[in-house]
Short mmCIF file of C-alpha atoms in Angstrom, two decimals:
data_model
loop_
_atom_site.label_atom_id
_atom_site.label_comp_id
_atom_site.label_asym_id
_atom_site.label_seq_id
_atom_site.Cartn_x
_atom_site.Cartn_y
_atom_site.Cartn_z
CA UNK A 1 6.26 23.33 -26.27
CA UNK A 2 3.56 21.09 -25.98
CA UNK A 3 1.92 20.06 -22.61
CA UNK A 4 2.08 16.51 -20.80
CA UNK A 5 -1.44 15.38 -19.50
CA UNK A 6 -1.37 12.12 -16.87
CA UNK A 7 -4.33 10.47 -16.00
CA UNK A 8 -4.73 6.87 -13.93
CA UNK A 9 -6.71 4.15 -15.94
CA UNK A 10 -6.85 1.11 -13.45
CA UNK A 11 -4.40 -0.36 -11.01
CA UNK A 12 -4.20 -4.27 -10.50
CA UNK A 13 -2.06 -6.20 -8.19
CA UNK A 14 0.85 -8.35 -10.02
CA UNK A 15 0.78 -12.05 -9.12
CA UNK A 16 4.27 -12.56 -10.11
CA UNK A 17 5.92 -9.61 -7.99
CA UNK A 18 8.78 -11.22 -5.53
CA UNK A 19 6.78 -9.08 -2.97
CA UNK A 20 3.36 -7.28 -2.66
CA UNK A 21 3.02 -4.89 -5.66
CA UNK A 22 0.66 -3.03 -7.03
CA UNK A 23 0.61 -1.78 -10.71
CA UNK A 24 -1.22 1.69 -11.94
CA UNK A 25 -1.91 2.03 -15.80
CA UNK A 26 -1.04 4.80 -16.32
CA UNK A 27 -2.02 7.22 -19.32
CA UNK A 28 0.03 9.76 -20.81
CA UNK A 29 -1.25 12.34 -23.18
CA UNK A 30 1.25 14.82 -25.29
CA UNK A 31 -0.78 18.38 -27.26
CA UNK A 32 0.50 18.65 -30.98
CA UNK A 33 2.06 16.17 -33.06
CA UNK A 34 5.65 16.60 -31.88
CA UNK A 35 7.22 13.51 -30.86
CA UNK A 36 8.03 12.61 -27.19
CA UNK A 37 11.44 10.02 -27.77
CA UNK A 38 11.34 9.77 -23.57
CA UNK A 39 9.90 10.37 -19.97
CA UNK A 40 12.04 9.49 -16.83
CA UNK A 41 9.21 9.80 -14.72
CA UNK A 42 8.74 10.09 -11.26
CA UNK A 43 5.18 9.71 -9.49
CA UNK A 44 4.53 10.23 -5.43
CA UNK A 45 1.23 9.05 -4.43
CA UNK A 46 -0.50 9.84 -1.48
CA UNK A 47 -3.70 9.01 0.03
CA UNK A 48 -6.85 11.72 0.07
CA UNK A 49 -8.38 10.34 3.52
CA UNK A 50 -10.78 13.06 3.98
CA UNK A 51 -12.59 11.92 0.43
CA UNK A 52 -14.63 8.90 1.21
CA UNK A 53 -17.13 8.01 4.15
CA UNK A 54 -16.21 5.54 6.54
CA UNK A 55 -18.62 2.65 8.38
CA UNK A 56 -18.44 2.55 12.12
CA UNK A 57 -16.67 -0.66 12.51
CA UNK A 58 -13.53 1.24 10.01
CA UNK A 59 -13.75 4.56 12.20
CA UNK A 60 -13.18 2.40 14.84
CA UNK A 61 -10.40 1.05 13.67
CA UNK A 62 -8.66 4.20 12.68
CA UNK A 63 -8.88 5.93 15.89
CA UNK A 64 -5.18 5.45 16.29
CA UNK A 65 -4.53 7.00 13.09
CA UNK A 66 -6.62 9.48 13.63
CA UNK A 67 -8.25 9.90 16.88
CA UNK A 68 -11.62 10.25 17.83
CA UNK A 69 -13.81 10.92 15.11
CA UNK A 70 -15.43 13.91 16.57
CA UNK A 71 -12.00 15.40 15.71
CA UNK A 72 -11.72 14.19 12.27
CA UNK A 73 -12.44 17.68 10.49
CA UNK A 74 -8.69 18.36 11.75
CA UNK A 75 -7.08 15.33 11.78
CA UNK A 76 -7.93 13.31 7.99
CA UNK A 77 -4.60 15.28 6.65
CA UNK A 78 -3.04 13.19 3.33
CA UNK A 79 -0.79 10.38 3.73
CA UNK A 80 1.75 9.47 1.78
CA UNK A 81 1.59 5.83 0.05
CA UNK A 82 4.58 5.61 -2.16
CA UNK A 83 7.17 6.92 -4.08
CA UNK A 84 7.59 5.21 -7.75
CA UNK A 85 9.49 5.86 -10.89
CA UNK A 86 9.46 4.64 -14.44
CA UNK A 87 10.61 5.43 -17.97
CA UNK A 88 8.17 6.21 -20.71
CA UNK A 89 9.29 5.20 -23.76
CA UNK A 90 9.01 7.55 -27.04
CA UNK A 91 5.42 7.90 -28.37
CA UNK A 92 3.30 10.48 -30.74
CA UNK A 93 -0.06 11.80 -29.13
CA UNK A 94 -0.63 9.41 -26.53
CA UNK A 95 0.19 6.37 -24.40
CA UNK A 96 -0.29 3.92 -21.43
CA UNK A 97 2.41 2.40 -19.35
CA UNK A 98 2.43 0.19 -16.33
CA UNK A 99 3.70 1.90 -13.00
CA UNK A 100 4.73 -0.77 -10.71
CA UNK A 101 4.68 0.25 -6.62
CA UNK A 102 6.01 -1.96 -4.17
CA UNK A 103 3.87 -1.99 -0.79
CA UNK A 104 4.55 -3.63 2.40
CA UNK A 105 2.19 -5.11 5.09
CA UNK A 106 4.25 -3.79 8.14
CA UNK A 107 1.69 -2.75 10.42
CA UNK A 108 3.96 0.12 11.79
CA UNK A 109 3.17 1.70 8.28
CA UNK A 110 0.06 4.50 8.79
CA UNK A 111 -1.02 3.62 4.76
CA UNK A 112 -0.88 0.30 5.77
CA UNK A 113 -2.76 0.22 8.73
CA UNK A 114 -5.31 2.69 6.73
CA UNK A 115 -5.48 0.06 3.87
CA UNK A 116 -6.63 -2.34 6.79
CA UNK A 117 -8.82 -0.68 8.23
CA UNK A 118 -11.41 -0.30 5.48
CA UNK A 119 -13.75 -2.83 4.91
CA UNK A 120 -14.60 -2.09 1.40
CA UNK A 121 -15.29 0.93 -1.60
CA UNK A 122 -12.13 2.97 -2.94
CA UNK A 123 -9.31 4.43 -1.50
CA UNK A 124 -9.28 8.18 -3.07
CA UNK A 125 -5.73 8.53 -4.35
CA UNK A 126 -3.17 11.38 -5.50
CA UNK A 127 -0.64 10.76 -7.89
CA UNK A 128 1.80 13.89 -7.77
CA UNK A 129 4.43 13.61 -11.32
CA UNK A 130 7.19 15.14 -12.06
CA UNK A 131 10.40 14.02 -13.59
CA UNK A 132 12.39 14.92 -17.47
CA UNK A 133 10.90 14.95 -20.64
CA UNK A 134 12.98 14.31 -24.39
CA UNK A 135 10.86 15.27 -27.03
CA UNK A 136 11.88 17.01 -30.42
CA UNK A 137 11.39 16.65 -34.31
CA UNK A 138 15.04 16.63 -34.47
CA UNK A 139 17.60 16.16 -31.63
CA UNK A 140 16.53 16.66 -28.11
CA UNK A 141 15.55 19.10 -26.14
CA UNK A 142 15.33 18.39 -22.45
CA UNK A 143 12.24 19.48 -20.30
CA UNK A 144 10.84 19.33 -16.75
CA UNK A 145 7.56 17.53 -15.95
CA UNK A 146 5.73 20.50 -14.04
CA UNK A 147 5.15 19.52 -10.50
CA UNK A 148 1.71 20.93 -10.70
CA UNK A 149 1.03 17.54 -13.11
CA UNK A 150 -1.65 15.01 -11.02
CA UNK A 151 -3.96 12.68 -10.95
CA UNK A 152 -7.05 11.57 -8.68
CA UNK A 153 -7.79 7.53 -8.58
CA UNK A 154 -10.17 5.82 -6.67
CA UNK A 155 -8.60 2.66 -5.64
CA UNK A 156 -11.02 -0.44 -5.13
CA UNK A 157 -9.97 -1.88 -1.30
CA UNK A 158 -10.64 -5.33 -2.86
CA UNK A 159 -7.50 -4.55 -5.08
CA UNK A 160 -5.45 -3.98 -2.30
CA UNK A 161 -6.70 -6.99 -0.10
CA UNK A 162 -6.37 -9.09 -3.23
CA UNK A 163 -2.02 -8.31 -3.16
CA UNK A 164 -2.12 -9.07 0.62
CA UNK A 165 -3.55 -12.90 -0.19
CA UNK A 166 -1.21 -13.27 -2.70
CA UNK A 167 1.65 -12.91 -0.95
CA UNK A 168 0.78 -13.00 2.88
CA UNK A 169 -2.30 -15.86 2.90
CA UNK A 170 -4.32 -15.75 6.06
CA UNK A 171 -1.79 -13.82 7.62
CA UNK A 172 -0.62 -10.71 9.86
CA UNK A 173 2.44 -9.00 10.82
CA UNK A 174 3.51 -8.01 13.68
CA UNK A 175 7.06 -6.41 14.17
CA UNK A 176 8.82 -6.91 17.78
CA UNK A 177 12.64 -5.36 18.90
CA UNK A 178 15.59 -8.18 18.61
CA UNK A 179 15.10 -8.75 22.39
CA UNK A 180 11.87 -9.76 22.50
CA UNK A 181 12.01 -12.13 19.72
CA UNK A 182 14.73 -13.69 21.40
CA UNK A 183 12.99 -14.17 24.59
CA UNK A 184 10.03 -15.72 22.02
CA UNK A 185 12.62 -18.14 20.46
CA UNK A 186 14.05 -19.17 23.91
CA UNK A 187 10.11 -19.41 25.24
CA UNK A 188 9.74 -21.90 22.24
CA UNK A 189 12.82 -23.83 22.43
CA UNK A 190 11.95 -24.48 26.26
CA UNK A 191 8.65 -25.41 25.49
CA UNK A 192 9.72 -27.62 22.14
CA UNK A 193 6.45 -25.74 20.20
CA UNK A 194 6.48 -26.15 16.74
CA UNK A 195 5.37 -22.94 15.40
CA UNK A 196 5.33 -19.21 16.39
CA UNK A 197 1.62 -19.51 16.47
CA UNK A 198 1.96 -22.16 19.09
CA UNK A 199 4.12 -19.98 21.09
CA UNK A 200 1.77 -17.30 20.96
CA UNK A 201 -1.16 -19.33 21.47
CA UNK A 202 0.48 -20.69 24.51
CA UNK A 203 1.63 -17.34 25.88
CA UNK A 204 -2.10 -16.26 25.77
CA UNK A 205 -3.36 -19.21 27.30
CA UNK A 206 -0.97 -19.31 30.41
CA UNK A 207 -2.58 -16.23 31.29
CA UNK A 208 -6.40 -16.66 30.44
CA UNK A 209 -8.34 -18.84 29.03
CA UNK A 210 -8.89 -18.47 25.01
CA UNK A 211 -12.23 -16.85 24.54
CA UNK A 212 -14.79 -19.39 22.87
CA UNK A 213 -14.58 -19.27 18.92
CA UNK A 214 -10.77 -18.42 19.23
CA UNK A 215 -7.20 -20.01 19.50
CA UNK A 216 -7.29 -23.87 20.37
CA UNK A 217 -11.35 -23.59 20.85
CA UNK A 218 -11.58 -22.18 16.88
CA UNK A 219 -13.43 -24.22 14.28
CA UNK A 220 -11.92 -21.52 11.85
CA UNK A 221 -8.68 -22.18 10.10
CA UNK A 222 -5.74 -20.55 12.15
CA UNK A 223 -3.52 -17.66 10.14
CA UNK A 224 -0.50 -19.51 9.05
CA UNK A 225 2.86 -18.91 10.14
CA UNK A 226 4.75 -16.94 8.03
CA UNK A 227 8.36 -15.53 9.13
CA UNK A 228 10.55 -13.64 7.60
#
């Protein structure tokens, strides 16, 4: 039996995804000269938080992910990112193959709300494999992908904010219950406002002023709307 090797060689975002998704190259290395005809193959990856440094301003921001970072020695446990899956098809030696991973920008989403947080570098990444591997000179003969099979990636942030444009330009999210958006969408229908950014805007601004720099007083372009 010959052993399966996995190793990360870039990651990219796809420009053509219906939604935000990213895509790892994935390598794929096989001992010996016996042919591998398949690999359904299954990939978690998590997030290694406790691997990089962090700037003020992004500690700052992840205090609600992870509290004050006097506690951080006991608090940056692993996150999960995603779970993807893919099938390898048959190769001798060696191979690459694109792993594509759906994301989402829901806020309510701890990797998401990491991914936000950081201002630049790399994300340190886990990719945990497992899955079924069909190899043989003749026939097949059905094997496991250990579980003990990984691989570390460092994940550029610009990557990640680079999906996010594509698909969600100038934008945020920000996910209410059913009831409150209906009070919103009665709010704007009273008030005729043509946008949920005007409804917002003018939600703010019956209760205080908009700072200077911000909302009606900004000489920088607005987020659009986007709804889903």
């Amino acid at each position: 039996m010959s052993e399966l090797s996995f190793s990360c060689a870039g990651v990219r975002a796809d420009p053509y995804a219906a939604g935000p998704t990213l895509v790892f190259r994935l390598r794929i290395t096989a001992t010996g000269d016996e042919r591998v005809h398949a690999v359904a193959l299954r990939c978690q990856i998590r997030i290694e938080p406790a691997l990089r440094e962090y700037e003020p301003a992004e500690a700052d921001r992840l205090g609600d992910l992870f509290g004050e970072r006097s506690r951080w020695g006991s608090t940056l446990h692993p996150m999960r990112f995603a779970q993807a899956s893919v099938v390898v098809p048959g190769f001798t030696g060696a191979t690459e193959v694109e792993l594509p991973v759906p994301c989402t920008y829901d806020m309510d989403i701890a990797s998401t709300r990491y991914f936000d947080a950081l201002a630049d570098g790399k994300v340190p990444l886990l990719l945990l494999f497992s899955g079924t591997a069909f190899r043989g000179p003749g026939g097949f003969q059905v094997e496991p992908v250990p579980w003990d099979k990984e691989a570390a990636y460092r994940m550029p942030v610009t990557v990640w904010r680079e999906m996010v444009e594509q698909h969600f330009p100038g934008c945020g999210w920000l996910r209410l219950p059913r009831r409150t958006m209906e009070a919103l969408l009665a709010y704007r229908s009273r008030h005729a406002l043509p946008s949920w950014e005007a409804t917002v805007e003018a939600l703010l601004a019956e209760h205080e002023p908009p700072p200077v720099g911000t909302l009606f007083g900004s000489s920088r372009p607005l987020a659009r709307e986007r709804t889903p």
